Short mmCIF file of C-alpha atoms and ligand atoms in Angstrom, two decimals:
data_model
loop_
_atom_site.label_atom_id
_atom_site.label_comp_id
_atom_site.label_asym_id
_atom_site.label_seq_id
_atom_site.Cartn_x
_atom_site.Cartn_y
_atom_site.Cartn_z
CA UNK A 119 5.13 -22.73 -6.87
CA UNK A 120 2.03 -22.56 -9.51
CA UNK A 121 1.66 -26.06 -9.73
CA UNK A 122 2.08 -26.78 -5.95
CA UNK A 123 -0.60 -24.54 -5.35
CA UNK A 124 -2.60 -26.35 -8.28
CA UNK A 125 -1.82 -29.63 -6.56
CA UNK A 126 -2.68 -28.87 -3.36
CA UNK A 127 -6.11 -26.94 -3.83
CA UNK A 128 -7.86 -28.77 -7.57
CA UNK A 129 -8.57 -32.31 -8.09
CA UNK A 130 -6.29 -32.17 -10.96
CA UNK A 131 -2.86 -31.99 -9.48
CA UNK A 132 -0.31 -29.68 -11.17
CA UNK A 133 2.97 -30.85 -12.45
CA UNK A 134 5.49 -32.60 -10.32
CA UNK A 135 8.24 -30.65 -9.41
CA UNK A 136 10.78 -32.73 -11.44
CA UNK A 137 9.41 -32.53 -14.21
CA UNK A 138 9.58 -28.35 -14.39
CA UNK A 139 11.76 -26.33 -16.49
CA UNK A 140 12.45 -22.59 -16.48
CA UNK A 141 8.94 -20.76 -17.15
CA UNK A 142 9.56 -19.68 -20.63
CA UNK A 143 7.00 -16.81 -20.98
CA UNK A 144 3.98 -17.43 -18.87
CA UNK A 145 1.87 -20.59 -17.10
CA UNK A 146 -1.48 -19.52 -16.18
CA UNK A 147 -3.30 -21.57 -13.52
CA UNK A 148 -6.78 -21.07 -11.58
CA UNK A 149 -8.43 -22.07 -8.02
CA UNK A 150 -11.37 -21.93 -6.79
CA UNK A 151 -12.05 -21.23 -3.09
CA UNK A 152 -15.68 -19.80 -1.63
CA UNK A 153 -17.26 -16.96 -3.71
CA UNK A 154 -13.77 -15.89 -5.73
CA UNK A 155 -12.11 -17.60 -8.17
CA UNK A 156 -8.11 -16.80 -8.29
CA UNK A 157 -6.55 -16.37 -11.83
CA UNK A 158 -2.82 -16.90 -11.41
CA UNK A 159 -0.02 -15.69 -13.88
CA UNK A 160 3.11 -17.30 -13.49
CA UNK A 161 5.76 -15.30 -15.54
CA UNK A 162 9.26 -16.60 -16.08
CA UNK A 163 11.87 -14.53 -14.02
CA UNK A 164 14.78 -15.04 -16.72
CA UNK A 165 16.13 -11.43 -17.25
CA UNK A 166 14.75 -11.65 -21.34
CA UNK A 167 11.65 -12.60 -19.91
CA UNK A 168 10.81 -10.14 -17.13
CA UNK A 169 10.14 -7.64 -20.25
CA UNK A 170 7.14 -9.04 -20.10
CA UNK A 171 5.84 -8.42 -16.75
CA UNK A 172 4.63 -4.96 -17.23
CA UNK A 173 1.96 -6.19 -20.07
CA UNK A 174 0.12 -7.87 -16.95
CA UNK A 175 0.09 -4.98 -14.50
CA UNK A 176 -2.96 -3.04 -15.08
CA UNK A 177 -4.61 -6.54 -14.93
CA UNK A 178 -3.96 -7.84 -11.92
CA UNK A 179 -5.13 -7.12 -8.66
CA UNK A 180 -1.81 -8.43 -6.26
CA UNK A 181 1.48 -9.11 -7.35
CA UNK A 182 3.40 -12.36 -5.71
CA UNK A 183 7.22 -11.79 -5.66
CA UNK A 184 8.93 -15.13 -5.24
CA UNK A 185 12.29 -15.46 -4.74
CA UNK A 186 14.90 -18.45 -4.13
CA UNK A 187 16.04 -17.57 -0.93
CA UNK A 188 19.14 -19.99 -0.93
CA UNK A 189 20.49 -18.48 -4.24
CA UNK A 190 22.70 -15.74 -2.18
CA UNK A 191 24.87 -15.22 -4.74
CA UNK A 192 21.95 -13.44 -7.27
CA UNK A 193 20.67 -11.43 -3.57
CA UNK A 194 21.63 -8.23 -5.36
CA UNK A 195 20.14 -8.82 -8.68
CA UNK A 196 17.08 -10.27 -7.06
CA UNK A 197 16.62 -6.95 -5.16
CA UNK A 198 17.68 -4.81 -8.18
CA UNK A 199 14.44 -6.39 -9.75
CA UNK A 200 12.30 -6.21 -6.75
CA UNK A 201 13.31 -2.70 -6.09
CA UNK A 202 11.74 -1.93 -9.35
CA UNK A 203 8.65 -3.18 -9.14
CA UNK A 204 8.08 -2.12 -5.40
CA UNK A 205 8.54 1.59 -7.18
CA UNK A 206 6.28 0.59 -10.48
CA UNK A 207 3.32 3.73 -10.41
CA UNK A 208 1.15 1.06 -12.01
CA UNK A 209 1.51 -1.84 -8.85
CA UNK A 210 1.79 1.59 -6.22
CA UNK A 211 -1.74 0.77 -4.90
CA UNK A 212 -1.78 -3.69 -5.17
CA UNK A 213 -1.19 -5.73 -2.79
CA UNK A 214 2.26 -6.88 -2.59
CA UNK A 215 3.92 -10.43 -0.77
CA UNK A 216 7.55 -11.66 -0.94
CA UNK A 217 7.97 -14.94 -0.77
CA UNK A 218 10.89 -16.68 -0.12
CA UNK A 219 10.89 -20.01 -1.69
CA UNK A 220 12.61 -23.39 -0.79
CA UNK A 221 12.69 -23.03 2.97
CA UNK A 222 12.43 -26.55 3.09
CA UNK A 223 16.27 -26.54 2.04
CA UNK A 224 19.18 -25.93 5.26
CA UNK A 225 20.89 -23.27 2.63
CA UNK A 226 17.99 -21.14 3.20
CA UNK A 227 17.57 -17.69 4.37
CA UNK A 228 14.77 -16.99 6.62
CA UNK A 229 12.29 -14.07 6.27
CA UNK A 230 14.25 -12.30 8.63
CA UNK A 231 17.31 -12.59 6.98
CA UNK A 232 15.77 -11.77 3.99
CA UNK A 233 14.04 -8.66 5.32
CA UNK A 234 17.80 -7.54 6.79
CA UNK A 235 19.49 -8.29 3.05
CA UNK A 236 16.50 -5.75 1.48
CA UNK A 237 16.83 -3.19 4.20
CA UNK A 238 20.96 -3.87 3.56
CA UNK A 239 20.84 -3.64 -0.43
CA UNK A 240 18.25 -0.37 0.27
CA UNK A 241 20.74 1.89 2.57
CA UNK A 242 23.61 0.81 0.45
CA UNK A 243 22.03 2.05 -2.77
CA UNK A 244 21.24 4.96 -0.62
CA UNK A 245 24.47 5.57 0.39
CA UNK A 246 26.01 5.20 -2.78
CA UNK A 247 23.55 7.47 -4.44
CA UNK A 248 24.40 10.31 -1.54
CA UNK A 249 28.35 9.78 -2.14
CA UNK A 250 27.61 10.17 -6.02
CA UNK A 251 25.88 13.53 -5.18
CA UNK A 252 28.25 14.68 -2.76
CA UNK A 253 31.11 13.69 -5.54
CA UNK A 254 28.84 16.13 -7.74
CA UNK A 255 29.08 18.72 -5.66
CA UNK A 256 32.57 18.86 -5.00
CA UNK A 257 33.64 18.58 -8.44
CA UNK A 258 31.79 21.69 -9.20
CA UNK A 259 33.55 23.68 -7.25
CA UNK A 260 36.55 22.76 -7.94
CA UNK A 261 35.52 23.46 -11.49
CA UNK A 262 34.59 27.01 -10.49
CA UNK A 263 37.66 27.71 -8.32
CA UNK A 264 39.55 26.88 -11.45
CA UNK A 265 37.82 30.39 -12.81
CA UNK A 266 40.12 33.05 -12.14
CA UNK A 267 37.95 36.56 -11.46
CA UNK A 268 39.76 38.92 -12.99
CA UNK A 269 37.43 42.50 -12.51
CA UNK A 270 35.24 43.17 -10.27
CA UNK A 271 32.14 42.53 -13.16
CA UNK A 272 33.35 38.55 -13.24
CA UNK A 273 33.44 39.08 -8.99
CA UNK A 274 29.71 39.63 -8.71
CA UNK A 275 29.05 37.89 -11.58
CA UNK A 276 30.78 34.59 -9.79
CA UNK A 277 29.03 35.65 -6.67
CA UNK A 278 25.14 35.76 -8.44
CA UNK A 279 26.16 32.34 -9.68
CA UNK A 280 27.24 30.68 -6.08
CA UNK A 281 23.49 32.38 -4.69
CA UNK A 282 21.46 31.19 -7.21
CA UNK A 283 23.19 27.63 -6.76
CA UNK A 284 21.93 27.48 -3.57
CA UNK A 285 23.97 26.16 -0.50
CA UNK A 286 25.99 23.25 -1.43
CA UNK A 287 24.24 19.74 -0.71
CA UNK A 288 20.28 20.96 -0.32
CA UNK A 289 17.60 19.45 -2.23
CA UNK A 290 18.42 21.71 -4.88
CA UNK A 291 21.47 19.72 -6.14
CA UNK A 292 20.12 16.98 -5.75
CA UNK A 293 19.13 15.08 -9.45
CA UNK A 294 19.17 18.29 -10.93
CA UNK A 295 19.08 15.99 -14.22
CA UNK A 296 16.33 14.82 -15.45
CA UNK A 297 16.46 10.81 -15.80
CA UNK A 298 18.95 10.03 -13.37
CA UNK A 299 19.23 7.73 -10.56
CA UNK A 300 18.81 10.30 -8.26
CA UNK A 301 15.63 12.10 -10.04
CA UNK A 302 14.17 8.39 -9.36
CA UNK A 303 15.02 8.56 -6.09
CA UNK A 304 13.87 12.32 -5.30
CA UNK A 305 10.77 11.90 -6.84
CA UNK A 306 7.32 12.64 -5.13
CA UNK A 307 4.99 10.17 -4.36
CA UNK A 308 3.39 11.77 -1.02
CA UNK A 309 5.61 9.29 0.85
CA UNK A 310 3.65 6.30 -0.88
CA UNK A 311 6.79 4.21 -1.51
CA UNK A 312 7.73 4.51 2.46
CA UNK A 313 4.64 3.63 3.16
CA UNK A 314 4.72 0.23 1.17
CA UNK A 315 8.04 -0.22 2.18
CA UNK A 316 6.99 -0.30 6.51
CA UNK A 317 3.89 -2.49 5.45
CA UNK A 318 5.88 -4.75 3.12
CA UNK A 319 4.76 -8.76 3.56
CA UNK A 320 7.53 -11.06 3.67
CA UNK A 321 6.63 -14.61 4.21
CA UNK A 322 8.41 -18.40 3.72
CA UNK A 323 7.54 -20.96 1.73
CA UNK A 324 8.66 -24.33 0.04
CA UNK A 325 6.75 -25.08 -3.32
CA UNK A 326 8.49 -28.68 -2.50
CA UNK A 327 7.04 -29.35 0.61
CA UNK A 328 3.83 -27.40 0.42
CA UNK A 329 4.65 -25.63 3.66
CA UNK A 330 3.71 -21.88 3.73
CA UNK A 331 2.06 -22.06 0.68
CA UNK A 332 -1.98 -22.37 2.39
CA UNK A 333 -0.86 -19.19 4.13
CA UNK A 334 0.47 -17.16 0.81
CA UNK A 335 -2.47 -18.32 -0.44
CA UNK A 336 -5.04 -17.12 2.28
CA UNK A 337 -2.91 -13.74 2.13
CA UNK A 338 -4.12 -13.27 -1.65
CA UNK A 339 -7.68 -14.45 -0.83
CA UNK A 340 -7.95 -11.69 2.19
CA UNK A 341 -5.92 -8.86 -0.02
CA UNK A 342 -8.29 -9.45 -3.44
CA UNK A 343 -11.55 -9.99 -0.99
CA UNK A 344 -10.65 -6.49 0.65
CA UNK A 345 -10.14 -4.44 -2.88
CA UNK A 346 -13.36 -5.24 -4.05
CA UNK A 347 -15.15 -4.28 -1.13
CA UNK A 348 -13.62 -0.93 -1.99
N1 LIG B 287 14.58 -27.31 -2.35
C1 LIG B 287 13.67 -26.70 -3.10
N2 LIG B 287 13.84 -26.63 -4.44
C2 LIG B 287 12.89 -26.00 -5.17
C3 LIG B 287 11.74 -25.42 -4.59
N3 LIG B 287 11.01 -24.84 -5.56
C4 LIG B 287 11.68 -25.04 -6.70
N4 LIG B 287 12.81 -25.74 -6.48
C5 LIG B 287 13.83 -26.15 -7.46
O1 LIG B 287 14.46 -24.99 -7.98
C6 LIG B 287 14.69 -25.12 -9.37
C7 LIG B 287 14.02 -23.99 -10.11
O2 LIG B 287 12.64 -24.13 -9.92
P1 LIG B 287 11.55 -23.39 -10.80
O3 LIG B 287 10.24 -23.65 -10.18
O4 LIG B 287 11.72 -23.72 -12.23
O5 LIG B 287 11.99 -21.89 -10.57
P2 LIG B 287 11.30 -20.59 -11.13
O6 LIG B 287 11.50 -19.55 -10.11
O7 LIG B 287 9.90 -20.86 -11.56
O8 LIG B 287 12.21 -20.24 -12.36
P3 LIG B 287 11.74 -19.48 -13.69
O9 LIG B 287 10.56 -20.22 -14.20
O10 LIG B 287 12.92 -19.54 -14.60
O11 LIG B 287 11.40 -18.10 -13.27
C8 LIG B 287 14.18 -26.52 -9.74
O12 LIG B 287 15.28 -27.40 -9.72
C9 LIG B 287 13.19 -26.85 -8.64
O13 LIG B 287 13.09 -28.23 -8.40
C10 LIG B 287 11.59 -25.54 -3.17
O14 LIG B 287 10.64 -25.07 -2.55
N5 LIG B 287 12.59 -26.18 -2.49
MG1 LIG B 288 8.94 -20.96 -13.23
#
């Protein structure tokens, strides 16, 4: 995608597409367009390389997600890694575009359909997470029923216990430890990641054909125009 964009917008055309291999760490690249110069950082999405990515987020000032939307098979792993940094504290604020690469290709998803398999993999995990907790809560009683209350001290002692609980499936079981999925997904933000989530931009591209790529482009040069007028 880096060095379509090169091609298409500096005199020096970037490499042609047949002659790229994975991005082992990172390919840098730069265009100019009037008054702002874009820096780009192209970093490798191998799973040993996306260690990396966090070294370059207090630096940058919108984040690019580009996926291969005819590889349906790594969907879920694809939005296992999106997911993540949708929710990183440090990219909360940036601008942030999905694009989904090689539409040029009949194997590949639209935007729609890629929008649906995010909003799909999201109220799965969801759903999964709220089983896990329910699953939590019932074997927890069943561990207490196992008690047997013997005098009437263990009766109201059992009975403080079951109040200060709570009733069963509140907030107040849920992620009650620290570090798990479910802290992660109970934590705080002041509604921030909903908020990115209903004003997430999904567009298409094909870094073969060129097409879409003027308009990712134009979406970076309008987001990075707009933050420093703030
Ligand atoms: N049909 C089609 N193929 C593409 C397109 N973009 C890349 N490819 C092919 O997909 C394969 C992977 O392309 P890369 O550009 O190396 O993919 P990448 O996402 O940069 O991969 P990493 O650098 O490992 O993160 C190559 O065979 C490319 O020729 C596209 O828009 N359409
Ligand atoms: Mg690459």
């Amino acid at each position: 995608m880096l060095e379509k964009i090169k091609t298409m917008y500096n005199p020096v055309p970037g490499m042609a597409p047949e002659k790229i291999g994975p991005t082992v760490g990172q390919n840098i690249g730069k265009i100019s367009l009037p008054s702002t110069t874009l820096h780009f950082f192209d970093l490798g999405g191998q799973r040993d390389i996306r260690s990396i990515w966090p070294k370059y987020y207090d630096e940058c000032h919108a984040v690019v997600f580009v996926l291969d939307a005819c590889d349906q098979a790594r969907l879920s792993e694809t939005w296992e890694v999106f997911d993540e940094v949708l929710n990183s504290p440090r990219l909360l604020n940036l601008p942030l575009l999905l694009l989904a690469n090689k539409q040029d290709s009949p194997s590949s998803l639209s935007v729609a359909e890629i929008r649906e398999s995010f909003d799909a993999w999201q109220r799965a995990r969801s759903n999964r997470l709220k089983e896990e907790e329910a699953d939590k809560i019932t074997n927890k009683g069943k561990e207490k029923g196992k008690e047997p209350i013997r005098t009437a001290e263990d009766a109201a002692k059992a009975a403080a216990e079951a109040a200060a609980d709570g009733p069963a499936g509140t907030a107040s079981e849920a992620g009650a430890e620290p570090g798990s999925p479910l802290e992660a997904q109970t934590w705080d933000d002041g509604g921030a990641k909903d908020e990115r989530m209903a004003s997430l931009d999904v567009m298409g591209a094909s870094a073969l054909e060129g097409t879409g790529v003027r308009d990712a482009v134009n979406w970076l040069y309008i987001r990075v125009q707009n933050a420093r007028k703030m």
